[in-house]
């Protein structure tokens, strides 16, 4: 069981009967108010893919990455009466990486909500892609504009019978494939361990936070804060007070004094290594 009332308070929403408008409100509020973040990894505090654990962390004011965010959201949707299915997916980071459902992404679909534009009533719902979709997308092949970004949904070439979401060209990854068949959370356990512990994992190498809204996305990678929308801006936050003020103001993320004392030295050291590498180029 999850704390549905506490979860809805975090999203600043009220409970209601399942509807298309309600589904849109839930996804949009989730990506606006629950950051995509990897703080537990950098604090050395292991997490699991248990949706109830993830939901409790969200109620307490934190976020997570796809296994946490979509896992928790799937529980909330189900508790509110939506027909939700989890799918085995995979994010393709760059053109050099293989496409396909490699298990590094949990995908959600919701069915039973037909509209004139989407008579099948099936929707791609995803609060765990960081800088990607803001609103649910009809599970229909097409091109979808959301704010300053354009996405394409099409049948997957790597996963026959599945789907492919092509990201906007300014996004942090190329695309995402997922299988049509439902899956269980246990299917992601080994990949979660790799992503959160392996020295080769991008989550381990770079502290990352992302928050999507209707007009763009805020991204913090290390000490660099970037806003991507119709225009883009970037700022290096190399003073501790400025950095944690931005975490609070931009991402509504409030590490404790103990957590700041752990995180800041790691971030400063990582930034120095990155800056030295740039100077060598």
Short mmCIF file of C-alpha atoms in Angstrom, two decimals:
data_model
loop_
_atom_site.label_atom_id
_atom_site.label_comp_id
_atom_site.label_asym_id
_atom_site.label_seq_id
_atom_site.Cartn_x
_atom_site.Cartn_y
_atom_site.Cartn_z
CA UNK A 1 0.00 0.00 0.00
CA UNK A 2 1.11 3.57 -0.63
CA UNK A 3 0.14 6.87 0.99
CA UNK A 4 -2.19 8.07 -1.77
CA UNK A 5 -3.21 11.25 0.04
CA UNK A 6 0.39 12.17 0.80
CA UNK A 7 1.40 11.45 -2.80
CA UNK A 8 -1.39 13.68 -4.15
CA UNK A 9 -0.40 16.44 -1.74
CA UNK A 10 3.14 16.27 -3.15
CA UNK A 11 1.66 16.68 -6.64
CA UNK A 12 -0.78 19.37 -5.42
CA UNK A 13 -3.70 17.44 -6.88
CA UNK A 14 -6.97 16.03 -5.65
CA UNK A 15 -8.26 12.53 -6.24
CA UNK A 16 -10.87 12.04 -8.95
CA UNK A 17 -12.36 9.40 -11.19
CA UNK A 18 -10.09 8.14 -14.01
CA UNK A 19 -10.25 10.44 -17.01
CA UNK A 20 -8.06 11.71 -19.81
CA UNK A 21 -7.85 15.12 -18.16
CA UNK A 22 -6.94 13.50 -14.87
CA UNK A 23 -4.25 11.38 -16.48
CA UNK A 24 -2.70 14.43 -18.13
CA UNK A 25 -2.79 16.34 -14.84
CA UNK A 26 -1.06 13.49 -13.01
CA UNK A 27 1.81 13.11 -15.49
CA UNK A 28 2.34 16.85 -15.86
CA UNK A 29 2.34 17.44 -12.10
CA UNK A 30 4.70 14.51 -11.60
CA UNK A 31 7.38 15.72 -14.00
CA UNK A 32 7.04 19.31 -12.75
CA UNK A 33 7.17 18.57 -9.02
CA UNK A 34 9.08 15.30 -8.58
CA UNK A 35 12.61 15.65 -9.95
CA UNK A 36 14.47 13.03 -11.89
CA UNK A 37 17.51 12.73 -9.62
CA UNK A 38 20.29 10.39 -8.51
CA UNK A 39 20.97 11.77 -5.03
CA UNK A 40 20.90 8.40 -3.17
CA UNK A 41 23.65 7.05 -5.44
CA UNK A 42 25.92 9.99 -4.62
CA UNK A 43 25.12 9.71 -0.93
CA UNK A 44 25.96 6.01 -0.93
CA UNK A 45 22.46 5.04 0.16
CA UNK A 46 21.19 1.99 -1.77
CA UNK A 47 17.62 1.95 -3.01
CA UNK A 48 15.45 -0.78 -4.50
CA UNK A 49 12.93 -0.93 -7.33
CA UNK A 50 10.08 -1.59 -4.88
CA UNK A 51 7.32 0.87 -5.91
CA UNK A 52 6.10 1.28 -2.33
CA UNK A 53 9.59 2.31 -1.19
CA UNK A 54 9.85 4.72 -4.13
CA UNK A 55 6.44 6.22 -3.38
CA UNK A 56 7.37 6.75 0.27
CA UNK A 57 10.52 8.59 -0.81
CA UNK A 58 8.47 10.82 -3.13
CA UNK A 59 5.97 11.60 -0.36
CA UNK A 60 8.97 12.57 1.81
CA UNK A 61 10.11 15.14 -0.77
CA UNK A 62 12.58 13.28 -2.97
CA UNK A 63 12.55 11.93 -6.52
CA UNK A 64 14.49 9.19 -8.28
CA UNK A 65 15.08 7.82 -11.74
CA UNK A 66 12.83 5.77 -14.01
CA UNK A 67 12.46 2.62 -11.91
CA UNK A 68 11.50 4.77 -8.92
CA UNK A 69 9.41 7.44 -10.65
CA UNK A 70 7.42 5.23 -12.99
CA UNK A 71 7.21 2.43 -10.43
CA UNK A 72 5.68 4.77 -7.86
CA UNK A 73 3.45 6.46 -10.44
CA UNK A 74 2.11 3.09 -11.57
CA UNK A 75 1.04 2.36 -7.99
CA UNK A 76 -0.62 5.76 -7.66
CA UNK A 77 -2.47 5.36 -10.96
CA UNK A 78 -3.68 1.91 -9.99
CA UNK A 79 -4.84 3.13 -6.57
CA UNK A 80 -6.82 5.89 -8.30
CA UNK A 81 -8.58 3.39 -10.56
CA UNK A 82 -6.57 3.68 -13.79
CA UNK A 83 -5.78 0.60 -15.86
CA UNK A 84 -1.97 0.75 -15.99
CA UNK A 85 0.59 -1.68 -17.41
CA UNK A 86 4.36 -1.81 -16.85
CA UNK A 87 6.60 -2.56 -19.81
CA UNK A 88 10.22 -3.63 -20.31
CA UNK A 89 12.03 -0.84 -22.12
CA UNK A 90 15.39 0.56 -23.03
CA UNK A 91 16.84 4.02 -23.54
CA UNK A 92 19.26 4.45 -26.45
CA UNK A 93 21.76 7.02 -25.26
CA UNK A 94 23.48 7.78 -28.56
CA UNK A 95 23.48 6.62 -32.15
CA UNK A 96 26.50 4.44 -31.31
CA UNK A 97 24.48 2.51 -28.71
CA UNK A 98 22.19 -0.37 -29.67
CA UNK A 99 18.46 0.24 -29.83
CA UNK A 100 16.04 -2.07 -28.12
CA UNK A 101 14.57 -2.93 -24.74
CA UNK A 102 17.71 -3.60 -22.72
CA UNK A 103 16.01 -3.25 -19.36
CA UNK A 104 17.39 0.16 -18.43
CA UNK A 105 13.96 1.77 -18.54
CA UNK A 106 10.53 1.06 -17.07
CA UNK A 107 7.66 2.23 -19.29
CA UNK A 108 3.98 2.68 -18.45
CA UNK A 109 0.87 2.57 -20.58
CA UNK A 110 -2.69 3.32 -19.53
CA UNK A 111 -5.74 1.98 -21.39
CA UNK A 112 -9.48 2.40 -21.23
CA UNK A 113 -9.53 6.15 -21.89
CA UNK A 114 -10.71 6.67 -25.50
CA UNK A 115 -11.03 10.07 -27.17
CA UNK A 116 -11.95 11.11 -30.70
CA UNK A 117 -8.24 11.49 -31.50
CA UNK A 118 -7.29 8.28 -29.68
CA UNK A 119 -10.19 5.82 -30.10
CA UNK A 120 -8.17 2.86 -28.77
CA UNK A 121 -7.88 4.62 -25.41
CA UNK A 122 -4.23 3.58 -24.96
CA UNK A 123 -1.65 6.13 -23.78
CA UNK A 124 2.10 6.19 -23.25
CA UNK A 125 2.66 7.62 -19.76
CA UNK A 126 6.22 8.28 -18.63
CA UNK A 127 7.44 10.40 -15.72
CA UNK A 128 10.88 8.77 -15.75
CA UNK A 129 12.51 10.05 -18.93
CA UNK A 130 13.95 13.20 -17.38
CA UNK A 131 14.01 15.74 -20.20
CA UNK A 132 11.49 13.99 -22.45
CA UNK A 133 7.69 13.95 -22.57
CA UNK A 134 5.60 16.36 -20.51
CA UNK A 135 2.17 14.86 -21.25
CA UNK A 136 0.88 11.39 -22.12
CA UNK A 137 1.08 10.48 -25.81
CA UNK A 138 -1.59 8.47 -27.66
CA UNK A 139 -0.32 5.00 -28.50
CA UNK A 140 -0.68 5.87 -32.18
CA UNK A 141 2.14 6.35 -34.65
CA UNK A 142 2.75 10.04 -35.21
CA UNK A 143 4.69 13.20 -34.47
CA UNK A 144 3.88 15.01 -31.24
CA UNK A 145 4.84 18.55 -30.27
CA UNK A 146 5.03 19.35 -26.57
CA UNK A 147 6.21 22.86 -25.84
CA UNK A 148 9.52 23.49 -27.62
CA UNK A 149 10.21 19.79 -28.23
CA UNK A 150 9.06 17.35 -30.93
CA UNK A 151 8.77 13.58 -30.44
CA UNK A 152 7.94 10.74 -32.78
CA UNK A 153 6.15 7.54 -31.76
CA UNK A 154 6.37 4.62 -34.17
CA UNK A 155 6.55 0.82 -34.27
CA UNK A 156 9.89 -0.36 -32.94
CA UNK A 157 12.34 -1.88 -35.40
CA UNK A 158 14.38 -3.40 -32.56
CA UNK A 159 11.38 -4.85 -30.67
CA UNK A 160 8.85 -6.39 -33.09
CA UNK A 161 5.34 -5.63 -31.89
CA UNK A 162 6.68 -2.95 -29.57
CA UNK A 163 7.05 0.79 -29.80
CA UNK A 164 9.79 3.38 -30.33
CA UNK A 165 9.82 6.95 -29.01
CA UNK A 166 12.29 9.17 -30.87
CA UNK A 167 13.47 12.03 -28.67
CA UNK A 168 13.83 15.66 -29.75
CA UNK A 169 17.23 16.33 -31.30
CA UNK A 170 18.19 18.47 -28.27
CA UNK A 171 17.39 15.72 -25.80
CA UNK A 172 19.82 13.83 -23.59
CA UNK A 173 19.25 10.55 -25.46
CA UNK A 174 18.30 9.39 -28.95
CA UNK A 175 15.21 7.34 -28.25
CA UNK A 176 13.49 4.65 -26.24
CA UNK A 177 12.05 1.25 -27.25
CA UNK A 178 9.65 -0.89 -25.25
CA UNK A 179 7.96 -4.24 -25.54
CA UNK A 180 4.19 -4.53 -25.76
CA UNK A 181 3.95 -7.35 -23.22
CA UNK A 182 3.52 -6.49 -19.53
CA UNK A 183 6.39 -7.05 -17.10
CA UNK A 184 7.06 -7.18 -13.37
CA UNK A 185 9.30 -4.89 -11.32
CA UNK A 186 11.63 -7.82 -10.60
CA UNK A 187 12.71 -7.70 -14.27
CA UNK A 188 14.63 -4.47 -13.52
CA UNK A 189 16.47 -5.48 -10.35
CA UNK A 190 19.81 -6.45 -11.89
CA UNK A 191 19.94 -3.38 -14.15
CA UNK A 192 19.09 -1.16 -11.18
CA UNK A 193 22.08 -2.56 -9.30
CA UNK A 194 24.34 -1.94 -12.30
CA UNK A 195 23.10 1.61 -12.87
CA UNK A 196 23.46 2.56 -9.22
CA UNK A 197 26.83 0.90 -8.46
CA UNK A 198 28.93 0.31 -11.58
CA UNK A 199 31.82 2.76 -12.15
CA UNK A 200 30.79 2.73 -15.83
CA UNK A 201 27.26 3.95 -15.06
CA UNK A 202 26.46 7.51 -16.03
CA UNK A 203 24.53 7.84 -12.77
CA UNK A 204 27.66 6.99 -10.80
CA UNK A 205 29.98 9.19 -12.86
CA UNK A 206 27.81 12.34 -12.98
CA UNK A 207 25.28 13.65 -10.47
CA UNK A 208 22.21 14.53 -12.51
CA UNK A 209 18.89 16.24 -11.83
CA UNK A 210 16.21 17.04 -14.41
CA UNK A 211 12.81 18.72 -14.17
CA UNK A 212 10.42 19.10 -17.10
CA UNK A 213 7.69 21.73 -17.42
CA UNK A 214 5.41 23.03 -20.16
CA UNK A 215 8.02 25.34 -21.71
CA UNK A 216 11.24 23.35 -21.36
CA UNK A 217 13.50 21.48 -19.00
CA UNK A 218 15.96 22.35 -16.23
CA UNK A 219 19.03 20.13 -16.05
CA UNK A 220 21.81 20.05 -13.47
CA UNK A 221 24.79 17.90 -14.38
CA UNK A 222 27.49 18.21 -11.80
CA UNK A 223 27.75 21.92 -11.04
CA UNK A 224 26.37 23.09 -14.39
CA UNK A 225 22.75 24.23 -14.45
CA UNK A 226 21.14 24.43 -17.90
CA UNK A 227 17.73 25.58 -19.04
CA UNK A 228 16.64 24.15 -22.40
CA UNK A 229 13.58 25.55 -24.14
CA UNK A 230 13.06 27.76 -27.16
CA UNK A 231 16.38 29.25 -26.04
CA UNK A 232 19.07 27.74 -23.84
CA UNK A 233 21.12 29.14 -20.98
CA UNK A 234 23.86 27.58 -18.86
CA UNK A 235 25.39 28.58 -15.53
CA UNK A 236 28.18 27.02 -13.47
CA UNK A 237 27.29 27.01 -9.77
CA UNK A 238 30.74 26.69 -8.22
CA UNK A 239 29.78 28.19 -4.84
CA UNK A 240 28.17 25.84 -2.35
CA UNK A 241 25.47 28.28 -1.27
CA UNK A 242 24.48 29.04 -4.87
CA UNK A 243 24.35 25.37 -5.78
CA UNK A 244 22.05 24.29 -2.95
CA UNK A 245 19.89 27.39 -3.41
CA UNK A 246 19.36 26.30 -7.03
CA UNK A 247 18.49 22.76 -5.94
CA UNK A 248 15.80 24.21 -3.69
CA UNK A 249 14.48 26.92 -6.02
CA UNK A 250 14.63 25.07 -9.36
CA UNK A 251 14.12 21.44 -8.38
CA UNK A 252 12.40 21.67 -4.97
CA UNK A 253 15.15 19.37 -3.67
CA UNK A 254 16.33 20.03 -0.12
CA UNK A 255 19.27 17.90 1.08
CA UNK A 256 19.86 17.95 4.83
CA UNK A 257 22.97 19.56 6.30
CA UNK A 258 24.51 16.09 6.68
CA UNK A 259 23.70 15.23 3.07
CA UNK A 260 25.16 18.53 1.84
CA UNK A 261 28.38 17.79 3.71
CA UNK A 262 28.66 14.47 1.88
CA UNK A 263 27.56 15.70 -1.54
CA UNK A 264 29.41 18.99 -1.97
CA UNK A 265 33.02 17.68 -1.71
CA UNK A 266 32.21 14.95 -4.22
CA UNK A 267 30.66 17.44 -6.64
CA UNK A 268 33.54 19.91 -6.29
CA UNK A 269 36.11 17.19 -6.93
CA UNK A 270 34.17 15.84 -9.89
CA UNK A 271 33.87 19.33 -11.37
CA UNK A 272 37.60 19.96 -11.01
CA UNK A 273 38.37 16.72 -12.86
CA UNK A 274 35.90 17.63 -15.61
CA UNK A 275 37.31 21.16 -15.92
CA UNK A 276 40.88 19.84 -16.12
CA UNK A 277 39.82 17.51 -18.93
CA UNK A 278 38.33 20.45 -20.86
CA UNK A 279 41.53 22.45 -20.46
CA UNK A 280 43.52 19.54 -21.90
CA UNK A 281 41.43 19.44 -25.07
#
